[in-house]
Amino acid sequence: MTETIDRLTIRRPDDWHLHLRDGAMMAAVAPESARHFARAIIMPNLVPPVVTAADAEAYRARILAALPPGSGFTPLMTLYLTEETDPEDVARAAASGLVTAVKLYPAGATTNSASGVRDFDRVRGVLERMAEIGLPLCVHGEVTDAEVDIFDREAVFIERVLEPIRRATPGLRVVLEHVTTAEGVAYVRAGGADIAATITAHHLVINRNHILAGGIRPHYYCLPVAKRETHRLALVEAATSGESPFFLGTDSAPHPDQAKLAPCGCAGCFTAPNALSVVAEVFEAAGALDRLEAFTSLNGPAFYRLPPNEARITLTKGAPVPYPARIETGAGPVTVFDPGFPLHWRVEA
Ligand code: DOR
Ligand code: ZN
């Protein structure tokens, strides 16, 4: 006899990788995350980026002002690592509790990454200081070399950049963000207590065919780009395993439709409204609903050495949940990620 579950109460989830943007866009998207998530690691790739503690403090104030009254949502701030980052500014920002992590973008890897790192030797001092104080480094794990195929950029990054950095900096705590490959999953699994990975909702459901077969679908284009099906299956297996180094980071990355639907469209999937419904559907299909809470609400705080949320949410299964196709923002309409199948799990926050 199989028991069907149609109601699930779990600790309130956190989003360990989120783009809130700024200004009119943030005003529209921040409430979408605050509805379901208690906390989020806020990506610093604004223009100009959030580089110093003072930048992070000002950005945090703008986020708090954009949230609906009483939302209780806590932005966990990050600093954008540059070759000029001052190790002591980082250490002070961490000690005061202002900053939860530092983000490494290889220069040119993705949206607004021009100020990122070209010469990894030039950030050695910051990484050593971070290792001393236990401050996590969130890594966009892709090389940017023109000669490396875009589908290989994560695996090559691990070998050529990440492993040498970790060897040179014992004790450095690393989150391999939005892991997209079986190689990435294997690397994290074998890497011990100082490495973890976030997995997005969209990478659990799309492979590269969804982007390219039968017509090009710009709303599925993100970075790292979705890989072939074997890799998607490795991600589902890792996420649904309940293993401690794997947790949800949506990488919800809104762009106005006019910037997505262009000859050179921006990378990013906007999943904040429906990420939890998508993830629940994936876990149910894998027979792993009993491990959903580990992925969305327990493994992340454990890695970041924060308490899990005391508040709970309830997910109920029923008729497909009518998420909007797009939301209106002051910066233009933003299309909501379409998983391509009905979402039966409703979040009762
Ligand atoms: O798809 C992506 N969008 N990947 C990133 O790494 C950045 C993000 C963005 O900021 O739009
Ligand atoms: Zn991101």
mmCIF file of C-alpha atoms and ligand atoms in Angstrom:
data_model
loop_
_atom_site.group_PDB
_atom_site.id
_atom_site.type_symbol
_atom_site.label_atom_id
_atom_site.label_comp_id
_atom_site.label_asym_id
_atom_site.label_seq_id
_atom_site.Cartn_x
_atom_site.Cartn_y
_atom_site.Cartn_z
ATOM 1 C CA MET A 1 0.000 0.000 0.000
ATOM 2 C CA THR A 2 1.339 3.429 -0.850
ATOM 3 C CA GLU A 3 0.543 6.308 1.396
ATOM 4 C CA THR A 4 -0.140 9.566 -0.387
ATOM 5 C CA ILE A 5 0.865 12.771 1.311
ATOM 6 C CA ASP A 6 -1.178 15.876 0.550
ATOM 7 C CA ARG A 7 -0.134 18.130 3.394
ATOM 8 C CA LEU A 8 3.323 18.898 4.649
ATOM 9 C CA THR A 9 4.435 21.243 7.421
ATOM 10 C CA ILE A 10 8.091 22.218 7.433
ATOM 11 C CA ARG A 11 10.283 24.876 8.941
ATOM 12 C CA ARG A 12 10.047 28.096 6.959
ATOM 13 C CA PRO A 13 12.565 27.904 4.089
ATOM 14 C CA ASP A 14 15.450 30.240 3.334
ATOM 15 C CA ASP A 15 16.808 31.171 -0.075
ATOM 16 C CA TRP A 16 20.594 30.838 -0.040
ATOM 17 C CA HIS A 17 21.088 32.695 -3.352
ATOM 18 C CA LEU A 18 18.831 35.553 -4.445
ATOM 19 C CA HIS A 19 18.978 38.610 -6.707
ATOM 20 C CA LEU A 20 16.753 41.394 -5.398
ATOM 21 C CA ARG A 21 18.160 44.153 -7.679
ATOM 22 C CA ASP A 22 17.365 47.710 -6.631
ATOM 23 C CA GLY A 23 14.872 50.535 -7.112
ATOM 24 C CA ALA A 24 11.646 49.842 -8.988
ATOM 25 C CA MET A 25 12.574 46.231 -9.778
ATOM 26 C CA MET A 26 13.344 45.460 -6.136
ATOM 27 C CA ALA A 27 10.086 47.051 -4.993
ATOM 28 C CA ALA A 28 8.204 44.508 -7.110
ATOM 29 C CA VAL A 29 10.285 41.365 -6.542
ATOM 30 C CA ALA A 30 11.219 41.610 -2.839
ATOM 31 C CA PRO A 31 7.644 40.860 -1.654
ATOM 32 C CA GLU A 32 7.626 37.742 -3.863
ATOM 33 C CA SER A 33 10.542 36.273 -1.895
ATOM 34 C CA ALA A 34 9.314 37.524 1.477
ATOM 35 C CA ARG A 35 6.014 35.692 0.992
ATOM 36 C CA HIS A 36 7.567 32.222 1.379
ATOM 37 C CA PHE A 37 11.139 32.643 2.589
ATOM 38 C CA ALA A 38 12.388 33.828 5.980
ATOM 39 C CA ARG A 39 15.919 34.812 4.969
ATOM 40 C CA ALA A 40 17.965 35.069 1.807
ATOM 41 C CA ILE A 41 21.577 35.496 0.836
ATOM 42 C CA ILE A 42 21.448 38.670 -1.249
ATOM 43 C CA MET A 43 23.671 38.783 -4.296
ATOM 44 C CA PRO A 44 25.762 41.937 -4.614
ATOM 45 C CA ASN A 45 25.932 42.275 -8.433
ATOM 46 C CA LEU A 46 24.306 45.679 -8.679
ATOM 47 C CA VAL A 47 25.678 48.425 -10.892
ATOM 48 C CA PRO A 48 27.887 49.554 -9.240
ATOM 49 C CA PRO A 49 28.401 46.393 -7.160
ATOM 50 C CA VAL A 50 28.108 46.099 -3.379
ATOM 51 C CA VAL A 51 31.813 46.123 -2.595
ATOM 52 C CA THR A 52 32.349 47.643 0.833
ATOM 53 C CA ALA A 53 30.680 47.253 4.197
ATOM 54 C CA ALA A 54 29.261 50.748 3.730
ATOM 55 C CA ASP A 55 27.712 49.697 0.396
ATOM 56 C CA ALA A 56 26.176 46.620 2.044
ATOM 57 C CA GLU A 57 24.772 48.662 4.901
ATOM 58 C CA ALA A 58 23.118 51.110 2.516
ATOM 59 C CA TYR A 59 21.758 48.309 0.299
ATOM 60 C CA ARG A 60 20.390 46.467 3.321
ATOM 61 C CA ALA A 61 18.493 49.594 4.379
ATOM 62 C CA ARG A 62 16.987 49.912 0.879
ATOM 63 C CA ILE A 63 15.912 46.249 0.970
ATOM 64 C CA LEU A 64 14.271 46.612 4.372
ATOM 65 C CA ALA A 65 12.420 49.687 3.102
ATOM 66 C CA ALA A 66 11.146 47.723 0.070
ATOM 67 C CA LEU A 67 9.635 44.897 2.139
ATOM 68 C CA PRO A 68 5.962 44.770 3.039
ATOM 69 C CA PRO A 69 5.400 45.924 6.634
ATOM 70 C CA GLY A 70 5.735 43.080 9.100
ATOM 71 C CA SER A 71 7.145 40.622 6.547
ATOM 72 C CA GLY A 72 9.853 39.511 8.983
ATOM 73 C CA PHE A 73 12.150 38.779 6.040
ATOM 74 C CA THR A 74 15.862 39.021 6.815
ATOM 75 C CA PRO A 75 18.305 39.885 4.042
ATOM 76 C CA LEU A 76 21.694 38.260 4.649
ATOM 77 C CA MET A 77 24.167 40.558 2.962
ATOM 78 C CA THR A 78 27.172 39.666 0.828
ATOM 79 C CA LEU A 79 30.136 41.653 -0.443
ATOM 80 C CA TYR A 80 31.265 41.513 -4.049
ATOM 81 C CA LEU A 81 34.897 40.424 -4.072
ATOM 82 C CA THR A 82 37.214 42.592 -6.174
ATOM 83 C CA GLU A 83 40.974 42.677 -6.509
ATOM 84 C CA GLU A 84 40.869 45.826 -4.339
ATOM 85 C CA THR A 85 38.769 44.369 -1.487
ATOM 86 C CA ASP A 86 40.268 45.211 1.904
ATOM 87 C CA PRO A 87 40.511 42.129 4.170
ATOM 88 C CA GLU A 88 39.937 44.263 7.264
ATOM 89 C CA ASP A 89 36.765 45.841 5.859
ATOM 90 C CA VAL A 90 35.465 42.314 5.254
ATOM 91 C CA ALA A 91 36.480 41.124 8.727
ATOM 92 C CA ARG A 92 34.804 44.104 10.397
ATOM 93 C CA ALA A 93 31.621 43.645 8.361
ATOM 94 C CA ALA A 94 31.512 39.975 9.340
ATOM 95 C CA ALA A 95 32.225 40.642 13.026
ATOM 96 C CA SER A 96 29.426 43.199 13.226
ATOM 97 C CA GLY A 97 26.982 40.714 11.733
ATOM 98 C CA LEU A 98 26.323 42.942 8.711
ATOM 99 C CA VAL A 99 27.736 40.482 6.205
ATOM 100 C CA THR A 100 27.126 36.723 5.978
ATOM 101 C CA ALA A 101 29.332 35.853 2.990
ATOM 102 C CA VAL A 102 31.540 37.199 0.220
ATOM 103 C CA LYS A 103 30.728 36.541 -3.441
ATOM 104 C CA LEU A 104 33.356 35.636 -5.998
ATOM 105 C CA TYR A 105 32.510 36.353 -9.624
ATOM 106 C CA PRO A 106 35.234 35.548 -12.115
ATOM 107 C CA ALA A 107 35.400 38.754 -14.192
ATOM 108 C CA GLY A 108 33.023 38.540 -17.126
ATOM 109 C CA ALA A 109 31.320 35.302 -16.027
ATOM 110 C CA THR A 110 27.797 36.684 -15.822
ATOM 111 C CA THR A 111 25.477 39.666 -15.371
ATOM 112 C CA ASN A 112 27.331 42.656 -13.909
ATOM 113 C CA SER A 113 30.529 40.729 -13.218
ATOM 114 C CA ALA A 114 32.939 43.175 -14.880
ATOM 115 C CA SER A 115 34.403 44.171 -11.488
ATOM 116 C CA GLY A 116 35.046 40.543 -10.570
ATOM 117 C CA VAL A 117 38.343 38.748 -10.115
ATOM 118 C CA ARG A 118 40.834 38.271 -12.981
ATOM 119 C CA ASP A 119 43.964 37.381 -11.034
ATOM 120 C CA PHE A 120 43.165 35.065 -8.128
ATOM 121 C CA ASP A 121 46.528 35.778 -6.481
ATOM 122 C CA ARG A 122 45.313 39.311 -5.866
ATOM 123 C CA VAL A 123 42.528 38.152 -3.534
ATOM 124 C CA ARG A 124 44.655 35.725 -1.570
ATOM 125 C CA GLY A 125 44.842 38.040 1.480
ATOM 126 C CA VAL A 126 41.055 38.366 1.679
ATOM 127 C CA LEU A 127 40.539 34.620 1.298
ATOM 128 C CA GLU A 128 43.068 33.889 4.037
ATOM 129 C CA ARG A 129 41.332 36.323 6.382
ATOM 130 C CA MET A 130 37.978 34.719 5.552
ATOM 131 C CA ALA A 131 39.371 31.266 6.307
ATOM 132 C CA GLU A 132 40.585 32.534 9.700
ATOM 133 C CA ILE A 133 37.189 33.922 10.678
ATOM 134 C CA GLY A 134 35.099 31.200 9.009
ATOM 135 C CA LEU A 135 33.281 33.563 6.642
ATOM 136 C CA PRO A 136 31.879 31.632 3.643
ATOM 137 C CA LEU A 137 32.870 32.421 0.065
ATOM 138 C CA CYS A 138 29.993 32.052 -2.396
ATOM 139 C CA VAL A 139 31.442 31.137 -5.766
ATOM 140 C CA HIS A 140 30.112 31.604 -9.264
ATOM 141 C CA GLY A 141 31.904 28.519 -10.537
ATOM 142 C CA GLU A 142 32.562 29.121 -14.217
ATOM 143 C CA VAL A 143 35.735 29.988 -16.079
ATOM 144 C CA THR A 144 35.375 32.788 -18.584
ATOM 145 C CA ASP A 145 38.031 31.820 -21.129
ATOM 146 C CA ALA A 146 36.652 32.189 -24.654
ATOM 147 C CA GLU A 147 38.208 28.872 -25.683
ATOM 148 C CA VAL A 148 36.330 26.870 -23.037
ATOM 149 C CA ASP A 149 32.962 25.596 -24.231
ATOM 150 C CA ILE A 150 30.124 27.147 -22.233
ATOM 151 C CA PHE A 151 28.823 23.697 -21.230
ATOM 152 C CA ASP A 152 32.253 22.800 -19.772
ATOM 153 C CA ARG A 153 32.894 25.989 -17.860
ATOM 154 C CA GLU A 154 31.788 24.708 -14.455
ATOM 155 C CA ALA A 155 33.796 21.490 -14.557
ATOM 156 C CA VAL A 156 36.876 23.357 -15.801
ATOM 157 C CA PHE A 157 36.478 25.988 -13.090
ATOM 158 C CA ILE A 158 36.481 23.341 -10.374
ATOM 159 C CA GLU A 159 39.689 21.822 -11.672
ATOM 160 C CA ARG A 160 41.608 24.961 -12.646
ATOM 161 C CA VAL A 161 40.418 27.528 -10.123
ATOM 162 C CA LEU A 162 38.411 26.179 -7.206
ATOM 163 C CA GLU A 163 40.551 23.232 -6.211
ATOM 164 C CA PRO A 164 43.803 25.288 -6.333
ATOM 165 C CA ILE A 165 42.203 28.059 -4.245
ATOM 166 C CA ARG A 166 40.983 25.574 -1.641
ATOM 167 C CA ARG A 167 44.337 23.833 -1.498
ATOM 168 C CA ALA A 168 46.112 27.148 -1.027
ATOM 169 C CA THR A 169 43.640 28.308 1.632
ATOM 170 C CA PRO A 170 42.966 25.548 4.155
ATOM 171 C CA GLY A 171 39.853 26.173 6.197
ATOM 172 C CA LEU A 172 38.229 28.409 3.568
ATOM 173 C CA ARG A 173 34.494 27.670 3.608
ATOM 174 C CA VAL A 174 33.019 27.633 0.110
ATOM 175 C CA VAL A 175 29.545 27.439 -1.387
ATOM 176 C CA LEU A 176 29.606 26.339 -5.004
ATOM 177 C CA GLU A 177 26.612 28.346 -6.134
ATOM 178 C CA HIS A 178 23.938 27.036 -8.499
ATOM 179 C CA VAL A 179 25.761 23.790 -9.221
ATOM 180 C CA THR A 180 24.719 22.405 -12.621
ATOM 181 C CA THR A 181 26.879 19.353 -13.276
ATOM 182 C CA ALA A 182 27.451 15.817 -12.054
ATOM 183 C CA GLU A 183 31.120 16.807 -11.682
ATOM 184 C CA GLY A 184 30.134 19.648 -9.355
ATOM 185 C CA VAL A 185 27.932 17.373 -7.262
ATOM 186 C CA ALA A 186 30.706 14.791 -6.959
ATOM 187 C CA TYR A 187 33.269 17.439 -6.056
ATOM 188 C CA VAL A 188 31.088 18.812 -3.257
ATOM 189 C CA ARG A 189 30.257 15.344 -1.934
ATOM 190 C CA ALA A 190 33.903 14.434 -1.687
ATOM 191 C CA GLY A 191 34.985 17.807 -0.341
ATOM 192 C CA GLY A 192 34.449 17.543 3.402
ATOM 193 C CA ALA A 193 32.806 19.925 5.843
ATOM 194 C CA ASP A 194 34.110 23.156 4.307
ATOM 195 C CA ILE A 195 32.237 22.940 1.022
ATOM 196 C CA ALA A 196 28.560 23.006 0.116
ATOM 197 C CA ALA A 197 26.466 23.765 -2.951
ATOM 198 C CA THR A 198 23.256 25.574 -3.674
ATOM 199 C CA ILE A 199 20.874 24.122 -6.236
ATOM 200 C CA THR A 200 18.224 26.192 -8.006
ATOM 201 C CA ALA A 201 14.617 25.187 -8.636
ATOM 202 C CA HIS A 202 15.007 25.694 -12.388
ATOM 203 C CA HIS A 203 18.099 23.513 -12.741
ATOM 204 C CA LEU A 204 16.103 20.703 -11.114
ATOM 205 C CA VAL A 205 13.578 20.796 -13.961
ATOM 206 C CA ILE A 206 15.185 22.009 -17.181
ATOM 207 C CA ASN A 207 17.993 20.652 -19.295
ATOM 208 C CA ARG A 208 19.557 22.256 -22.353
ATOM 209 C CA ASN A 209 16.883 20.867 -24.664
ATOM 210 C CA HIS A 210 14.329 23.004 -22.891
ATOM 211 C CA ILE A 211 16.304 26.071 -23.952
ATOM 212 C CA LEU A 212 17.086 25.079 -27.521
ATOM 213 C CA ALA A 213 14.948 22.266 -28.953
ATOM 214 C CA GLY A 214 11.926 23.286 -31.026
ATOM 215 C CA GLY A 215 12.727 26.995 -30.800
ATOM 216 C CA ILE A 216 14.875 29.155 -28.568
ATOM 217 C CA ARG A 217 13.354 29.945 -25.186
ATOM 218 C CA PRO A 218 15.080 32.956 -23.691
ATOM 219 C CA HIS A 219 13.286 32.651 -20.360
ATOM 220 C CA TYR A 220 15.157 29.371 -19.749
ATOM 221 C CA TYR A 221 18.538 30.953 -20.416
ATOM 222 C CA CYS A 222 20.518 31.462 -17.239
ATOM 223 C CA LEU A 223 24.083 31.057 -16.046
ATOM 224 C CA PRO A 224 25.468 28.587 -15.501
ATOM 225 C CA VAL A 225 23.472 27.386 -18.494
ATOM 226 C CA ALA A 226 21.421 24.209 -17.956
ATOM 227 C CA LYS A 227 23.353 21.111 -19.076
ATOM 228 C CA ARG A 228 22.300 17.786 -20.563
ATOM 229 C CA GLU A 229 19.750 15.510 -18.883
ATOM 230 C CA THR A 230 22.301 13.317 -17.070
ATOM 231 C CA HIS A 231 23.430 16.381 -15.150
ATOM 232 C CA ARG A 232 19.883 17.413 -14.258
ATOM 233 C CA LEU A 233 19.348 13.920 -12.871
ATOM 234 C CA ALA A 234 22.509 14.238 -10.769
ATOM 235 C CA LEU A 235 21.165 17.498 -9.335
ATOM 236 C CA VAL A 236 17.801 15.938 -8.491
ATOM 237 C CA GLU A 237 19.569 13.033 -6.845
ATOM 238 C CA ALA A 238 21.771 15.377 -4.776
ATOM 239 C CA ALA A 239 18.918 17.685 -3.742
ATOM 240 C CA THR A 240 16.567 14.857 -2.792
ATOM 241 C CA SER A 241 19.272 12.873 -0.995
ATOM 242 C CA GLY A 242 18.907 15.012 2.125
ATOM 243 C CA GLU A 243 22.714 15.157 2.347
ATOM 244 C CA SER A 244 23.927 18.145 4.335
ATOM 245 C CA PRO A 245 26.013 19.998 1.724
ATOM 246 C CA PHE A 246 23.100 20.509 -0.673
ATOM 247 C CA PHE A 247 20.505 23.224 -0.133
ATOM 248 C CA LEU A 248 18.153 25.520 -2.011
ATOM 249 C CA GLY A 249 19.432 28.763 -3.507
ATOM 250 C CA THR A 250 16.912 29.856 -6.110
ATOM 251 C CA ASP A 251 19.163 32.289 -8.006
ATOM 252 C CA SER A 252 15.885 33.998 -8.817
ATOM 253 C CA ALA A 253 17.245 36.632 -11.195
ATOM 254 C CA PRO A 254 14.612 38.992 -12.602
ATOM 255 C CA HIS A 255 15.182 40.881 -15.833
ATOM 256 C CA PRO A 256 12.516 42.891 -17.635
ATOM 257 C CA ASP A 257 11.082 40.937 -20.575
ATOM 258 C CA GLN A 258 12.534 43.439 -23.041
ATOM 259 C CA ALA A 259 16.026 42.540 -21.772
ATOM 260 C CA LYS A 260 15.362 38.777 -21.993
ATOM 261 C CA LEU A 261 13.655 38.827 -25.398
ATOM 262 C CA ALA A 262 16.469 40.570 -27.239
ATOM 263 C CA PRO A 263 19.117 39.609 -29.816
ATOM 264 C CA CYS A 264 21.561 39.348 -26.896
ATOM 265 C CA GLY A 265 19.262 38.437 -24.023
ATOM 266 C CA CYS A 266 20.171 38.538 -20.332
ATOM 267 C CA ALA A 267 20.765 35.408 -18.262
ATOM 268 C CA GLY A 268 18.387 34.656 -15.431
ATOM 269 C CA CYS A 269 15.196 32.841 -14.460
ATOM 270 C CA PHE A 270 12.703 34.585 -12.178
ATOM 271 C CA THR A 271 11.539 31.871 -9.801
ATOM 272 C CA ALA A 272 10.817 33.707 -6.554
ATOM 273 C CA PRO A 273 7.002 33.322 -6.782
ATOM 274 C CA ASN A 274 6.871 29.586 -7.509
ATOM 275 C CA ALA A 275 10.250 28.096 -6.535
ATOM 276 C CA LEU A 276 8.849 26.219 -3.532
ATOM 277 C CA SER A 277 5.975 24.731 -5.521
ATOM 278 C CA VAL A 278 8.450 23.633 -8.202
ATOM 279 C CA VAL A 279 10.797 22.061 -5.665
ATOM 280 C CA ALA A 280 7.943 20.276 -3.882
ATOM 281 C CA GLU A 281 6.781 18.805 -7.194
ATOM 282 C CA VAL A 282 10.317 17.547 -7.909
ATOM 283 C CA PHE A 283 10.661 16.002 -4.448
ATOM 284 C CA GLU A 284 7.271 14.324 -4.705
ATOM 285 C CA ALA A 285 8.149 12.819 -8.088
ATOM 286 C CA ALA A 286 11.376 11.498 -6.558
ATOM 287 C CA GLY A 287 9.504 10.008 -3.575
ATOM 288 C CA ALA A 288 11.499 12.293 -1.286
ATOM 289 C CA LEU A 289 8.985 14.657 0.323
ATOM 290 C CA ASP A 290 10.329 13.538 3.697
ATOM 291 C CA ARG A 291 13.655 15.156 2.754
ATOM 292 C CA LEU A 292 12.226 18.440 1.435
ATOM 293 C CA GLU A 293 12.746 20.224 4.746
ATOM 294 C CA ALA A 294 16.434 19.283 4.837
ATOM 295 C CA PHE A 295 16.934 20.855 1.410
ATOM 296 C CA THR A 296 14.855 24.010 1.910
ATOM 297 C CA SER A 297 15.149 24.733 5.616
ATOM 298 C CA LEU A 298 17.836 22.799 7.518
ATOM 299 C CA ASN A 299 21.016 22.179 5.501
ATOM 300 C CA GLY A 300 21.526 25.844 4.583
ATOM 301 C CA PRO A 301 21.379 27.242 8.112
ATOM 302 C CA ALA A 302 23.601 24.397 9.326
ATOM 303 C CA PHE A 303 26.316 25.293 6.814
ATOM 304 C CA TYR A 304 26.002 29.017 7.538
ATOM 305 C CA ARG A 305 26.044 28.282 11.295
ATOM 306 C CA LEU A 306 22.696 29.953 11.812
ATOM 307 C CA PRO A 307 19.702 28.514 13.655
ATOM 308 C CA PRO A 308 16.945 27.067 11.475
ATOM 309 C CA ASN A 309 13.747 29.102 11.406
ATOM 310 C CA GLU A 310 11.254 28.421 14.179
ATOM 311 C CA ALA A 311 8.277 29.455 12.041
ATOM 312 C CA ARG A 312 6.617 26.797 9.879
ATOM 313 C CA ILE A 313 4.909 26.785 6.507
ATOM 314 C CA THR A 314 2.391 24.269 5.272
ATOM 315 C CA LEU A 315 2.294 22.962 1.727
ATOM 316 C CA THR A 316 -0.956 21.434 0.540
ATOM 317 C CA LYS A 317 -1.523 19.389 -2.567
ATOM 318 C CA GLY A 318 -4.554 20.018 -4.737
ATOM 319 C CA ALA A 319 -5.674 21.572 -8.017
ATOM 320 C CA PRO A 320 -2.869 23.280 -9.981
ATOM 321 C CA VAL A 321 -1.794 26.556 -8.377
ATOM 322 C CA PRO A 322 -2.419 29.502 -10.721
ATOM 323 C CA TYR A 323 0.846 31.431 -10.608
ATOM 324 C CA PRO A 324 0.865 34.550 -12.789
ATOM 325 C CA ALA A 325 2.711 34.304 -16.122
ATOM 326 C CA ARG A 326 4.427 37.589 -15.336
ATOM 327 C CA ILE A 327 4.519 40.297 -12.734
ATOM 328 C CA GLU A 328 4.452 44.006 -13.471
ATOM 329 C CA THR A 329 7.341 46.066 -12.158
ATOM 330 C CA GLY A 330 8.320 49.706 -12.490
ATOM 331 C CA ALA A 331 11.131 48.461 -14.755
ATOM 332 C CA GLY A 332 8.770 46.550 -17.066
ATOM 333 C CA PRO A 333 7.044 43.145 -16.975
ATOM 334 C CA VAL A 334 9.049 40.168 -15.649
ATOM 335 C CA THR A 335 8.100 36.666 -16.754
ATOM 336 C CA VAL A 336 7.727 34.075 -14.007
ATOM 337 C CA PHE A 337 9.565 30.783 -14.585
ATOM 338 C CA ASP A 338 7.316 28.234 -16.313
ATOM 339 C CA PRO A 339 8.367 24.717 -15.257
ATOM 340 C CA GLY A 340 6.346 23.237 -18.118
ATOM 341 C CA PHE A 341 4.111 21.128 -15.860
ATOM 342 C CA PRO A 342 1.293 21.929 -13.437
ATOM 343 C CA LEU A 343 2.261 22.797 -9.872
ATOM 344 C CA HIS A 344 0.033 21.076 -7.361
ATOM 345 C CA TRP A 345 1.694 22.181 -4.124
ATOM 346 C CA ARG A 346 0.367 25.416 -2.692
ATOM 347 C CA VAL A 347 2.354 27.229 -0.040
ATOM 348 C CA GLU A 348 0.301 28.437 2.865
ATOM 349 C CA ALA A 349 2.767 30.812 4.388
HETATM 350 O O1 DOR B 1 21.413 33.529 -14.759
HETATM 351 C C1 DOR B 1 22.022 34.270 -14.005
HETATM 352 N N1 DOR B 1 21.564 35.498 -13.709
HETATM 353 N N2 DOR B 1 23.167 33.849 -13.484
HETATM 354 C C2 DOR B 1 23.951 34.659 -12.775
HETATM 355 O O2 DOR B 1 24.976 34.235 -12.350
HETATM 356 C C3 DOR B 1 23.586 36.079 -12.569
HETATM 357 C C4 DOR B 1 22.151 36.273 -12.685
HETATM 358 C C5 DOR B 1 21.775 37.724 -12.797
HETATM 359 O O3 DOR B 1 22.242 38.538 -11.989
HETATM 360 O O4 DOR B 1 20.975 38.064 -13.686
HETATM 361 ZN ZN ZN B 2 22.995 34.401 -9.116
#
